[in-house]
C-alpha cells in the first residue's frame, strides 16, 4: 500500500536559526531567499595589455546574496560546494583590424578554467560580429565548484588597444547556485 502525506508549511529554517531557508507562498511557489546569487556590472573601462589575460574591473554590484563578490579583487568566492551557473557578457572596444586572438575566459583560483565560446579577430569588431570597433563576447558555464573557490573573468587580445567598455550595464558577470 502506498501512503500519501501532505506537509503544510510555509517556511523551513535550520534548527536555532531565524533565517528562512525555504518559503512557500499561498500559490505554492517555492523561494530560497538565502540561495547565493550575484550580478555585477562595469563602471569604468578595463584597459587591456597585448597578449596578456587581464582581469575585468567590476565597479557596480547589482545583487550579491551572501556578500561573496569582492570589488577590490574583482572576484566571486564560492560560498558552498555545489553546482553553479555563471554568465558573462563583455563589450570589448577599441579593437583594430590588426588585433587577433581576442577572447575571454573564466578563471578559478587564478588559473584559466573555461573559455567563453567566442574567439575573434580584429576584423570581427568592424564586420559581421561587431560594429565600429566594439565586439560583444559572451558565454555561460555550469560547473560544480568547491566552497572557497575564487572565480573571475579575464580577457585578452594581441593588440594593446582592446578594452572592456565600462559604462552602464554593457559588460556584466553573474551567477547563482543551482543546488
JSON list of N, CA and C in Angstrom, two decimals, residues 56-96:
[
{"chain": "A", "resi": 56, "resn": "UNK", "atom": "N", "xyz": [38.89, 41.63, -15.45]},
{"chain": "A", "resi": 56, "resn": "UNK", "atom": "CA", "xyz": [37.92, 42.70, -15.64]},
{"chain": "A", "resi": 56, "resn": "UNK", "atom": "C", "xyz": [37.64, 43.39, -14.30]},
{"chain": "A", "resi": 57, "resn": "UNK", "atom": "N", "xyz": [37.64, 44.72, -14.33]},
{"chain": "A", "resi": 57, "resn": "UNK", "atom": "CA", "xyz": [37.31, 45.51, -13.14]},
{"chain": "A", "resi": 57, "resn": "UNK", "atom": "C", "xyz": [35.80, 45.75, -13.11]},
{"chain": "A", "resi": 58, "resn": "UNK", "atom": "N", "xyz": [35.15, 45.17, -12.12]},
{"chain": "A", "resi": 58, "resn": "UNK", "atom": "CA", "xyz": [33.71, 45.34, -11.94]},
{"chain": "A", "resi": 58, "resn": "UNK", "atom": "C", "xyz": [33.52, 46.42, -10.89]},
{"chain": "A", "resi": 59, "resn": "UNK", "atom": "N", "xyz": [32.76, 47.43, -11.18]},
{"chain": "A", "resi": 59, "resn": "UNK", "atom": "CA", "xyz": [32.62, 48.53, -10.25]},
{"chain": "A", "resi": 59, "resn": "UNK", "atom": "C", "xyz": [31.26, 48.69, -9.63]},
{"chain": "A", "resi": 60, "resn": "UNK", "atom": "N", "xyz": [30.30, 47.87, -10.05]},
{"chain": "A", "resi": 60, "resn": "UNK", "atom": "CA", "xyz": [28.93, 48.06, -9.59]},
{"chain": "A", "resi": 60, "resn": "UNK", "atom": "C", "xyz": [28.31, 46.72, -9.25]},
{"chain": "A", "resi": 61, "resn": "UNK", "atom": "N", "xyz": [28.04, 46.50, -7.96]},
{"chain": "A", "resi": 61, "resn": "UNK", "atom": "CA", "xyz": [27.34, 45.29, -7.53]},
{"chain": "A", "resi": 61, "resn": "UNK", "atom": "C", "xyz": [25.84, 45.55, -7.61]},
{"chain": "A", "resi": 62, "resn": "UNK", "atom": "N", "xyz": [25.14, 44.79, -8.41]},
{"chain": "A", "resi": 62, "resn": "UNK", "atom": "CA", "xyz": [23.70, 44.92, -8.57]},
{"chain": "A", "resi": 62, "resn": "UNK", "atom": "C", "xyz": [23.00, 44.04, -7.53]},
{"chain": "A", "resi": 63, "resn": "UNK", "atom": "N", "xyz": [23.45, 42.80, -7.41]},
{"chain": "A", "resi": 63, "resn": "UNK", "atom": "CA", "xyz": [22.90, 41.82, -6.47]},
{"chain": "A", "resi": 63, "resn": "UNK", "atom": "C", "xyz": [24.05, 40.99, -5.93]},
{"chain": "A", "resi": 64, "resn": "UNK", "atom": "N", "xyz": [23.99, 40.68, -4.64]},
{"chain": "A", "resi": 64, "resn": "UNK", "atom": "CA", "xyz": [25.01, 39.80, -4.06]},
{"chain": "A", "resi": 64, "resn": "UNK", "atom": "C", "xyz": [24.46, 39.17, -2.78]},
{"chain": "A", "resi": 65, "resn": "UNK", "atom": "N", "xyz": [23.62, 38.16, -2.94]},
{"chain": "A", "resi": 65, "resn": "UNK", "atom": "CA", "xyz": [23.06, 37.46, -1.79]},
{"chain": "A", "resi": 65, "resn": "UNK", "atom": "C", "xyz": [24.19, 36.66, -1.13]},
{"chain": "A", "resi": 66, "resn": "UNK", "atom": "N", "xyz": [24.50, 36.99, 0.09]},
{"chain": "A", "resi": 66, "resn": "UNK", "atom": "CA", "xyz": [25.59, 36.34, 0.81]},
{"chain": "A", "resi": 66, "resn": "UNK", "atom": "C", "xyz": [26.86, 37.16, 0.86]},
{"chain": "A", "resi": 67, "resn": "UNK", "atom": "N", "xyz": [26.91, 38.27, 0.13]},
{"chain": "A", "resi": 67, "resn": "UNK", "atom": "CA", "xyz": [28.08, 39.17, 0.12]},
{"chain": "A", "resi": 67, "resn": "UNK", "atom": "C", "xyz": [29.38, 38.43, -0.20]},
{"chain": "A", "resi": 68, "resn": "UNK", "atom": "N", "xyz": [29.39, 37.72, -1.33]},
{"chain": "A", "resi": 68, "resn": "UNK", "atom": "CA", "xyz": [30.56, 36.93, -1.72]},
{"chain": "A", "resi": 68, "resn": "UNK", "atom": "C", "xyz": [31.36, 37.54, -2.86]},
{"chain": "A", "resi": 69, "resn": "UNK", "atom": "N", "xyz": [30.89, 38.66, -3.42]},
{"chain": "A", "resi": 69, "resn": "UNK", "atom": "CA", "xyz": [31.65, 39.31, -4.50]},
{"chain": "A", "resi": 69, "resn": "UNK", "atom": "C", "xyz": [32.54, 40.37, -3.91]},
{"chain": "A", "resi": 70, "resn": "UNK", "atom": "N", "xyz": [33.83, 40.34, -4.27]},
{"chain": "A", "resi": 70, "resn": "UNK", "atom": "CA", "xyz": [34.83, 41.28, -3.76]},
{"chain": "A", "resi": 70, "resn": "UNK", "atom": "C", "xyz": [35.18, 42.28, -4.87]},
{"chain": "A", "resi": 71, "resn": "UNK", "atom": "N", "xyz": [34.71, 43.53, -4.72]},
{"chain": "A", "resi": 71, "resn": "UNK", "atom": "CA", "xyz": [35.00, 44.55, -5.73]},
{"chain": "A", "resi": 71, "resn": "UNK", "atom": "C", "xyz": [36.46, 44.98, -5.72]},
{"chain": "A", "resi": 72, "resn": "UNK", "atom": "N", "xyz": [37.16, 44.78, -4.61]},
{"chain": "A", "resi": 72, "resn": "UNK", "atom": "CA", "xyz": [38.58, 45.13, -4.56]},
{"chain": "A", "resi": 72, "resn": "UNK", "atom": "C", "xyz": [39.39, 44.20, -5.44]},
{"chain": "A", "resi": 73, "resn": "UNK", "atom": "N", "xyz": [39.10, 42.90, -5.35]},
{"chain": "A", "resi": 73, "resn": "UNK", "atom": "CA", "xyz": [39.83, 41.90, -6.14]},
{"chain": "A", "resi": 73, "resn": "UNK", "atom": "C", "xyz": [39.09, 41.49, -7.41]},
{"chain": "A", "resi": 74, "resn": "UNK", "atom": "N", "xyz": [37.86, 42.00, -7.58]},
{"chain": "A", "resi": 74, "resn": "UNK", "atom": "CA", "xyz": [37.06, 41.71, -8.78]},
{"chain": "A", "resi": 74, "resn": "UNK", "atom": "C", "xyz": [36.82, 40.22, -8.98]},
{"chain": "A", "resi": 75, "resn": "UNK", "atom": "N", "xyz": [36.45, 39.53, -7.89]},
{"chain": "A", "resi": 75, "resn": "UNK", "atom": "CA", "xyz": [36.19, 38.11, -7.99]},
{"chain": "A", "resi": 75, "resn": "UNK", "atom": "C", "xyz": [35.07, 37.68, -7.06]},
{"chain": "A", "resi": 76, "resn": "UNK", "atom": "N", "xyz": [34.56, 36.49, -7.32]},
{"chain": "A", "resi": 76, "resn": "UNK", "atom": "CA", "xyz": [33.47, 35.91, -6.54]},
{"chain": "A", "resi": 76, "resn": "UNK", "atom": "C", "xyz": [34.00, 34.67, -5.82]},
{"chain": "A", "resi": 77, "resn": "UNK", "atom": "N", "xyz": [33.80, 34.61, -4.52]},
{"chain": "A", "resi": 77, "resn": "UNK", "atom": "CA", "xyz": [34.20, 33.44, -3.74]},
{"chain": "A", "resi": 77, "resn": "UNK", "atom": "C", "xyz": [32.99, 32.53, -3.57]},
{"chain": "A", "resi": 78, "resn": "UNK", "atom": "N", "xyz": [33.12, 31.30, -4.03]},
{"chain": "A", "resi": 78, "resn": "UNK", "atom": "CA", "xyz": [32.04, 30.32, -3.94]},
{"chain": "A", "resi": 78, "resn": "UNK", "atom": "C", "xyz": [31.79, 30.02, -2.46]},
{"chain": "A", "resi": 79, "resn": "UNK", "atom": "N", "xyz": [30.56, 30.27, -1.97]},
{"chain": "A", "resi": 79, "resn": "UNK", "atom": "CA", "xyz": [30.32, 30.12, -0.54]},
{"chain": "A", "resi": 79, "resn": "UNK", "atom": "C", "xyz": [30.05, 28.69, -0.07]},
{"chain": "A", "resi": 80, "resn": "UNK", "atom": "N", "xyz": [29.54, 27.83, -0.95]},
{"chain": "A", "resi": 80, "resn": "UNK", "atom": "CA", "xyz": [29.18, 26.47, -0.56]},
{"chain": "A", "resi": 80, "resn": "UNK", "atom": "C", "xyz": [29.38, 25.56, -1.77]},
{"chain": "A", "resi": 81, "resn": "UNK", "atom": "N", "xyz": [29.89, 24.37, -1.53]},
{"chain": "A", "resi": 81, "resn": "UNK", "atom": "CA", "xyz": [30.11, 23.42, -2.61]},
{"chain": "A", "resi": 81, "resn": "UNK", "atom": "C", "xyz": [28.78, 23.09, -3.29]},
{"chain": "A", "resi": 82, "resn": "UNK", "atom": "N", "xyz": [28.79, 23.10, -4.62]},
{"chain": "A", "resi": 82, "resn": "UNK", "atom": "CA", "xyz": [27.58, 22.76, -5.37]},
{"chain": "A", "resi": 82, "resn": "UNK", "atom": "C", "xyz": [27.71, 23.15, -6.82]},
{"chain": "A", "resi": 83, "resn": "UNK", "atom": "N", "xyz": [26.66, 22.89, -7.57]},
{"chain": "A", "resi": 83, "resn": "UNK", "atom": "CA", "xyz": [26.61, 23.25, -8.99]},
{"chain": "A", "resi": 83, "resn": "UNK", "atom": "C", "xyz": [26.17, 24.71, -9.11]},
{"chain": "A", "resi": 84, "resn": "UNK", "atom": "N", "xyz": [26.91, 25.47, -9.90]},
{"chain": "A", "resi": 84, "resn": "UNK", "atom": "CA", "xyz": [26.62, 26.89, -10.14]},
{"chain": "A", "resi": 84, "resn": "UNK", "atom": "C", "xyz": [26.49, 27.12, -11.63]},
{"chain": "A", "resi": 85, "resn": "UNK", "atom": "N", "xyz": [25.73, 28.15, -11.97]},
{"chain": "A", "resi": 85, "resn": "UNK", "atom": "CA", "xyz": [25.64, 28.60, -13.35]},
{"chain": "A", "resi": 85, "resn": "UNK", "atom": "C", "xyz": [26.18, 30.03, -13.40]},
{"chain": "A", "resi": 86, "resn": "UNK", "atom": "N", "xyz": [27.17, 30.27, -14.27]},
{"chain": "A", "resi": 86, "resn": "UNK", "atom": "CA", "xyz": [27.78, 31.58, -14.43]},
{"chain": "A", "resi": 86, "resn": "UNK", "atom": "C", "xyz": [27.49, 32.11, -15.83]},
{"chain": "A", "resi": 87, "resn": "UNK", "atom": "N", "xyz": [27.32, 33.42, -15.93]},
{"chain": "A", "resi": 87, "resn": "UNK", "atom": "CA", "xyz": [27.11, 34.11, -17.21]},
{"chain": "A", "resi": 87, "resn": "UNK", "atom": "C", "xyz": [28.06, 35.29, -17.29]},
{"chain": "A", "resi": 88, "resn": "UNK", "atom": "N", "xyz": [28.51, 35.59, -18.47]},
{"chain": "A", "resi": 88, "resn": "UNK", "atom": "CA", "xyz": [29.35, 36.76, -18.66]},
{"chain": "A", "resi": 88, "resn": "UNK", "atom": "C", "xyz": [29.09, 37.37, -20.03]},
{"chain": "A", "resi": 89, "resn": "UNK", "atom": "N", "xyz": [28.99, 38.69, -20.06]},
{"chain": "A", "resi": 89, "resn": "UNK", "atom": "CA", "xyz": [28.90, 39.45, -21.30]},
{"chain": "A", "resi": 89, "resn": "UNK", "atom": "C", "xyz": [29.90, 40.58, -21.19]},
{"chain": "A", "resi": 90, "resn": "UNK", "atom": "N", "xyz": [30.84, 40.61, -22.12]},
{"chain": "A", "resi": 90, "resn": "UNK", "atom": "CA", "xyz": [31.81, 41.70, -22.19]},
{"chain": "A", "resi": 90, "resn": "UNK", "atom": "C", "xyz": [31.61, 42.43, -23.50]},
{"chain": "A", "resi": 91, "resn": "UNK", "atom": "N", "xyz": [31.54, 43.74, -23.43]},
{"chain": "A", "resi": 91, "resn": "UNK", "atom": "CA", "xyz": [31.55, 44.53, -24.66]},
{"chain": "A", "resi": 91, "resn": "UNK", "atom": "C", "xyz": [32.97, 45.09, -24.78]},
{"chain": "A", "resi": 92, "resn": "UNK", "atom": "N", "xyz": [33.74, 44.46, -25.67]},
{"chain": "A", "resi": 92, "resn": "UNK", "atom": "CA", "xyz": [35.11, 44.92, -25.90]},
{"chain": "A", "resi": 92, "resn": "UNK", "atom": "C", "xyz": [35.06, 46.10, -26.86]},
{"chain": "A", "resi": 93, "resn": "UNK", "atom": "N", "xyz": [36.00, 47.01, -26.69]},
{"chain": "A", "resi": 93, "resn": "UNK", "atom": "CA", "xyz": [36.03, 48.18, -27.57]},
{"chain": "A", "resi": 93, "resn": "UNK", "atom": "C", "xyz": [37.46, 48.50, -27.97]},
{"chain": "A", "resi": 94, "resn": "UNK", "atom": "N", "xyz": [37.58, 49.38, -28.93]},
{"chain": "A", "resi": 94, "resn": "UNK", "atom": "CA", "xyz": [38.88, 49.86, -29.41]},
{"chain": "A", "resi": 94, "resn": "UNK", "atom": "C", "xyz": [39.72, 48.78, -30.07]},
{"chain": "A", "resi": 95, "resn": "UNK", "atom": "N", "xyz": [39.08, 47.74, -30.59]},
{"chain": "A", "resi": 95, "resn": "UNK", "atom": "CA", "xyz": [39.85, 46.74, -31.32]},
{"chain": "A", "resi": 95, "resn": "UNK", "atom": "C", "xyz": [40.06, 47.23, -32.75]},
{"chain": "A", "resi": 96, "resn": "UNK", "atom": "N", "xyz": [41.15, 46.80, -33.32]},
{"chain": "A", "resi": 96, "resn": "UNK", "atom": "CA", "xyz": [41.50, 47.20, -34.68]},
{"chain": "A", "resi": 96, "resn": "UNK", "atom": "C", "xyz": [41.61, 45.95, -35.55]}
]
